[in-house]
Tab-separated table of C-alpha atoms in Angstrom:
chain	number	residue	atom	x	y	z
A	129	VAL	CA	-30.094	10.792	4.975
A	130	TYR	CA	-26.629	9.665	6.082
A	131	GLN	CA	-23.907	12.193	5.329
A	132	LYS	CA	-20.328	11.040	4.896
A	133	ASP	CA	-17.895	12.361	7.508
A	134	PRO	CA	-16.459	15.642	6.132
A	135	LYS	CA	-12.871	14.472	6.633
A	136	ASP	CA	-13.533	11.270	4.680
A	137	ARG	CA	-15.237	13.274	1.959
A	138	ILE	CA	-12.218	15.578	1.739
A	139	LEU	CA	-9.754	12.687	1.698
A	140	GLU	CA	-11.658	10.844	-1.019
A	141	ALA	CA	-11.795	14.050	-3.059
A	142	ALA	CA	-8.071	14.585	-2.496
A	143	LEU	CA	-7.370	11.031	-3.669
A	144	ASN	CA	-9.329	11.655	-6.883
A	145	VAL	CA	-7.562	14.975	-7.507
A	146	VAL	CA	-4.120	13.480	-6.866
A	147	ASN	CA	-4.904	10.712	-9.357
A	148	LYS	CA	-5.936	13.264	-11.980
A	149	ASN	CA	-3.273	15.905	-11.348
A	150	THR	CA	-0.452	14.309	-9.264
A	151	ILE	CA	0.468	15.666	-5.852
A	152	SER	CA	2.484	18.506	-7.387
A	153	GLY	CA	-0.486	19.563	-9.510
A	154	THR	CA	-3.019	19.278	-6.689
A	155	ARG	CA	-4.483	22.511	-5.355
A	156	MET	CA	-6.822	23.026	-2.430
A	157	HIS	CA	-9.486	24.624	-4.658
A	158	LEU	CA	-9.478	21.511	-6.876
A	159	ILE	CA	-10.072	19.329	-3.825
A	160	ALA	CA	-12.867	21.660	-2.679
A	161	ASP	CA	-14.495	21.433	-6.121
A	162	GLU	CA	-14.211	17.623	-6.130
A	163	ALA	CA	-15.672	17.391	-2.604
A	164	GLU	CA	-18.403	19.898	-3.519
A	165	MET	CA	-17.399	22.054	-0.572
A	166	VAL	CA	-16.193	25.596	-0.223
A	167	GLN	CA	-12.431	25.884	0.145
A	168	SER	CA	-12.696	27.431	3.626
A	169	ASN	CA	-14.328	24.179	4.828
A	170	ILE	CA	-11.298	22.242	3.563
A	171	HIS	CA	-9.020	24.647	5.449
A	172	TYR	CA	-11.079	24.178	8.611
A	173	TYR	CA	-9.948	20.527	8.706
A	174	TYR	CA	-6.571	20.843	6.963
A	175	LYS	CA	-4.763	24.144	7.269
A	176	THR	CA	-2.317	23.466	4.421
A	177	LYS	CA	-1.957	21.244	1.404
A	178	ASP	CA	0.982	19.507	3.108
A	179	GLU	CA	-1.173	18.706	6.135
A	180	LEU	CA	-3.893	17.312	3.862
A	181	MET	CA	-1.403	15.249	1.827
A	182	LEU	CA	0.030	13.700	5.008
A	183	ALA	CA	-3.514	12.846	6.104
A	184	LEU	CA	-4.150	11.308	2.676
A	185	GLN	CA	-0.988	9.221	2.956
A	186	ASN	CA	-2.175	7.938	6.353
A	187	TYR	CA	-5.624	7.236	4.896
A	188	ILE	CA	-4.083	5.092	2.155
A	189	PHE	CA	-1.838	3.243	4.614
A	190	GLU	CA	-4.816	2.627	6.910
A	191	GLU	CA	-6.870	1.172	4.046
A	192	CYS	CA	-4.040	-1.248	3.294
A	193	TYR	CA	-3.624	-2.191	6.950
A	194	THR	CA	-7.369	-2.774	7.369
A	195	PHE	CA	-7.486	-5.043	4.323
A	196	ARG	CA	-4.545	-7.107	5.634
A	197	LYS	CA	-6.181	-7.382	9.051
A	198	VAL	CA	-9.409	-8.761	7.557
A	199	GLU	CA	-7.459	-11.157	5.307
A	200	LYS	CA	-5.460	-12.428	8.311
A	201	GLN	CA	-8.645	-13.268	10.186
A	202	ASN	CA	-9.901	-15.341	7.260
A	203	SER	CA	-6.681	-17.085	6.246
A	204	LYS	CA	-5.438	-20.598	6.916
A	205	ASP	CA	-2.538	-21.304	9.225
A	206	ASP	CA	0.133	-22.196	6.642
A	207	LEU	CA	2.891	-20.390	4.760
A	208	GLU	CA	1.145	-20.225	1.401
A	209	SER	CA	-2.093	-18.832	2.873
A	210	GLN	CA	-0.163	-16.276	4.891
A	211	LEU	CA	1.709	-15.092	1.784
A	212	ASP	CA	-1.657	-14.827	0.035
A	213	ILE	CA	-2.632	-12.089	2.511
A	214	TYR	CA	-0.069	-9.745	0.965
A	215	ILE	CA	-0.600	-10.951	-2.591
A	216	ASN	CA	-4.385	-10.560	-2.329
A	217	GLN	CA	-3.989	-7.098	-0.838
A	218	LYS	CA	-1.811	-5.979	-3.734
A	219	LYS	CA	-4.081	-7.601	-6.335
A	220	LYS	CA	-7.112	-5.846	-4.839
A	221	LEU	CA	-5.333	-2.515	-4.898
A	222	ILE	CA	-4.196	-2.973	-8.493
A	223	LEU	CA	-7.466	-4.317	-9.889
A	224	GLU	CA	-10.122	-2.650	-7.737
A	225	LYS	CA	-8.583	0.357	-5.993
A	226	ASN	CA	-5.723	1.379	-8.219
A	227	GLN	CA	-6.165	5.028	-7.265
A	228	TYR	CA	-4.657	4.117	-3.870
A	229	ASP	CA	-1.685	2.403	-5.479
A	230	PHE	CA	-1.028	5.176	-7.982
A	231	ALA	CA	-1.236	7.832	-5.267
A	232	GLU	CA	1.178	5.763	-3.193
A	233	ILE	CA	3.703	5.845	-6.049
A	234	ASP	CA	3.288	9.620	-6.244
A	235	PHE	CA	3.879	9.837	-2.486
A	236	TRP	CA	6.991	7.736	-2.943
A	237	VAL	CA	8.297	10.333	-5.425
A	238	GLN	CA	7.412	13.139	-2.993
A	239	GLY	CA	9.434	11.312	-0.339
A	240	LYS	CA	12.549	12.386	-2.233
A	241	ILE	CA	11.925	15.971	-1.083
A	242	ASN	CA	9.722	15.532	1.990
A	243	ASP	CA	11.366	13.826	4.963
A	244	GLU	CA	8.089	13.164	6.768
A	245	ILE	CA	6.606	11.346	3.776
A	246	ARG	CA	9.816	9.330	3.343
A	247	ASN	CA	9.883	8.434	7.049
A	248	ARG	CA	6.282	7.218	6.898
A	249	PHE	CA	7.135	5.035	3.903
A	250	GLN	CA	10.171	3.719	5.679
A	251	HIS	CA	8.025	2.781	8.672
A	252	SER	CA	5.346	1.205	6.449
A	253	TYR	CA	7.888	-0.899	4.554
A	254	GLU	CA	9.552	-1.917	7.822
A	255	GLU	CA	6.158	-3.136	9.048
A	256	TRP	CA	5.601	-5.155	5.867
A	257	ARG	CA	9.039	-6.735	6.172
A	258	ARG	CA	8.567	-7.404	9.882
A	259	GLU	CA	5.218	-9.138	9.280
A	260	ILE	CA	6.603	-11.219	6.419
A	261	GLY	CA	9.637	-12.081	8.556
A	262	GLU	CA	7.354	-13.285	11.343
A	263	ILE	CA	5.574	-15.550	8.854
A	264	LEU	CA	8.919	-16.979	7.757
A	265	ASP	CA	9.959	-17.483	11.377
A	266	LYS	CA	6.753	-19.354	12.121
A	267	TYR	CA	6.593	-21.618	9.068
A	268	CYS	CA	10.227	-21.875	7.969
A	269	LYS	CA	12.228	-22.438	11.132
A	270	ASP	CA	15.098	-24.059	9.174
A	271	LEU	CA	15.563	-21.101	6.839
A	272	ASP	CA	19.185	-19.942	6.675
A	273	GLU	CA	19.929	-16.514	8.092
A	274	ALA	CA	20.832	-14.838	4.764
A	275	THR	CA	17.606	-15.966	3.069
A	276	ARG	CA	15.533	-15.048	6.128
A	277	LYS	CA	17.010	-11.561	6.071
A	278	GLN	CA	16.589	-10.933	2.326
A	279	LEU	CA	13.276	-12.646	1.534
A	280	PRO	CA	11.035	-9.969	3.133
A	281	TYR	CA	12.788	-7.301	1.034
A	282	ILE	CA	12.332	-9.391	-2.105
A	283	VAL	CA	8.632	-10.032	-1.444
A	284	VAL	CA	7.916	-6.333	-0.841
A	285	SER	CA	9.842	-5.421	-4.002
A	286	MET	CA	7.860	-7.880	-6.099
A	287	LEU	CA	4.563	-6.636	-4.660
A	288	GLU	CA	5.383	-2.980	-5.240
A	289	GLY	CA	6.892	-3.707	-8.649
A	290	ALA	CA	3.525	-5.002	-9.829
A	291	THR	CA	2.032	-1.546	-9.322
A	292	ILE	CA	4.641	0.018	-11.583
A	293	GLN	CA	4.307	-2.667	-14.253
A	294	TYR	CA	0.510	-2.408	-14.267
A	295	GLY	CA	0.602	1.376	-14.314
A	296	ILE	CA	2.858	1.433	-17.346
A	297	SER	CA	1.357	-1.354	-19.463
A	298	ARG	CA	-1.996	-2.674	-18.300
A	299	GLU	CA	-2.649	-4.423	-21.582
A	300	GLY	CA	0.471	-6.577	-21.434
A	301	PHE	CA	0.592	-7.201	-17.704
A	302	ASP	CA	-1.284	-10.300	-16.530
A	303	VAL	CA	-1.871	-9.609	-12.825
A	304	GLU	CA	-3.039	-13.136	-11.963
A	305	ALA	CA	-0.127	-14.827	-13.769
A	306	TYR	CA	2.344	-12.393	-12.218
A	307	PHE	CA	1.241	-13.104	-8.661
A	308	ALA	CA	1.071	-16.847	-9.267
A	309	SER	CA	4.715	-16.592	-10.358
A	310	VAL	CA	5.614	-14.473	-7.329
A	311	LYS	CA	4.150	-17.057	-4.974
A	312	ARG	CA	5.828	-19.923	-6.829
A	313	MET	CA	9.221	-18.148	-6.721
A	314	VAL	CA	8.956	-17.394	-3.010
A	315	MET	CA	7.873	-20.950	-2.170
A	316	ASN	CA	10.692	-22.382	-4.337
A	317	GLU	CA	13.233	-20.111	-2.692
A	318	VAL	CA	12.068	-21.198	0.755
A	319	ARG	CA	12.320	-24.889	-0.253
A	320	ARG	CA	15.742	-24.362	-1.811
A	321	ALA	CA	17.090	-22.524	1.230
A	322	VAL	CA	15.684	-25.074	3.687
A	323	ASN	CA	17.035	-28.049	1.710
A	324	ASN	CA	20.591	-26.684	1.366
């Protein structure tokens, strides 16, 4: 019988506990209970809660990166399809793996008091903006400098904003309609900026 890697088992348990209790309310014994392990086994891999939370943050980032990588391999070579990579990633997180998204928001809050968490977010967001900027450079060569500079920030804000909206009012938030509007707005802004 295949046994899941102990580190993955611990990280998945930590993700579940964070979603139930928030990062502040997470305790190592709760993670051990969730993973069905003794707490000393958790400490063998992660000496402290902080060390485990940083590993969990990396785990979440890696899941997102892996999804984008797969989407890139299967996408068409045009602006709209390239934007869909990021939109589809966010939709999947919201609709199928929202525990990752909600934990990410909790990490964002923790970044207010933990420099390492904040720095990792800063790097992650810089990567998103860099990738989106490269797409704009490739498909929108006539884009004016101001729009080129701001559009990656706007796209990331709209993607992340969906998580907050969905988390607060799932019943009233139409994920599909929201992302269709996001794509339409971005495409219209590109057309407007290129035609001016």
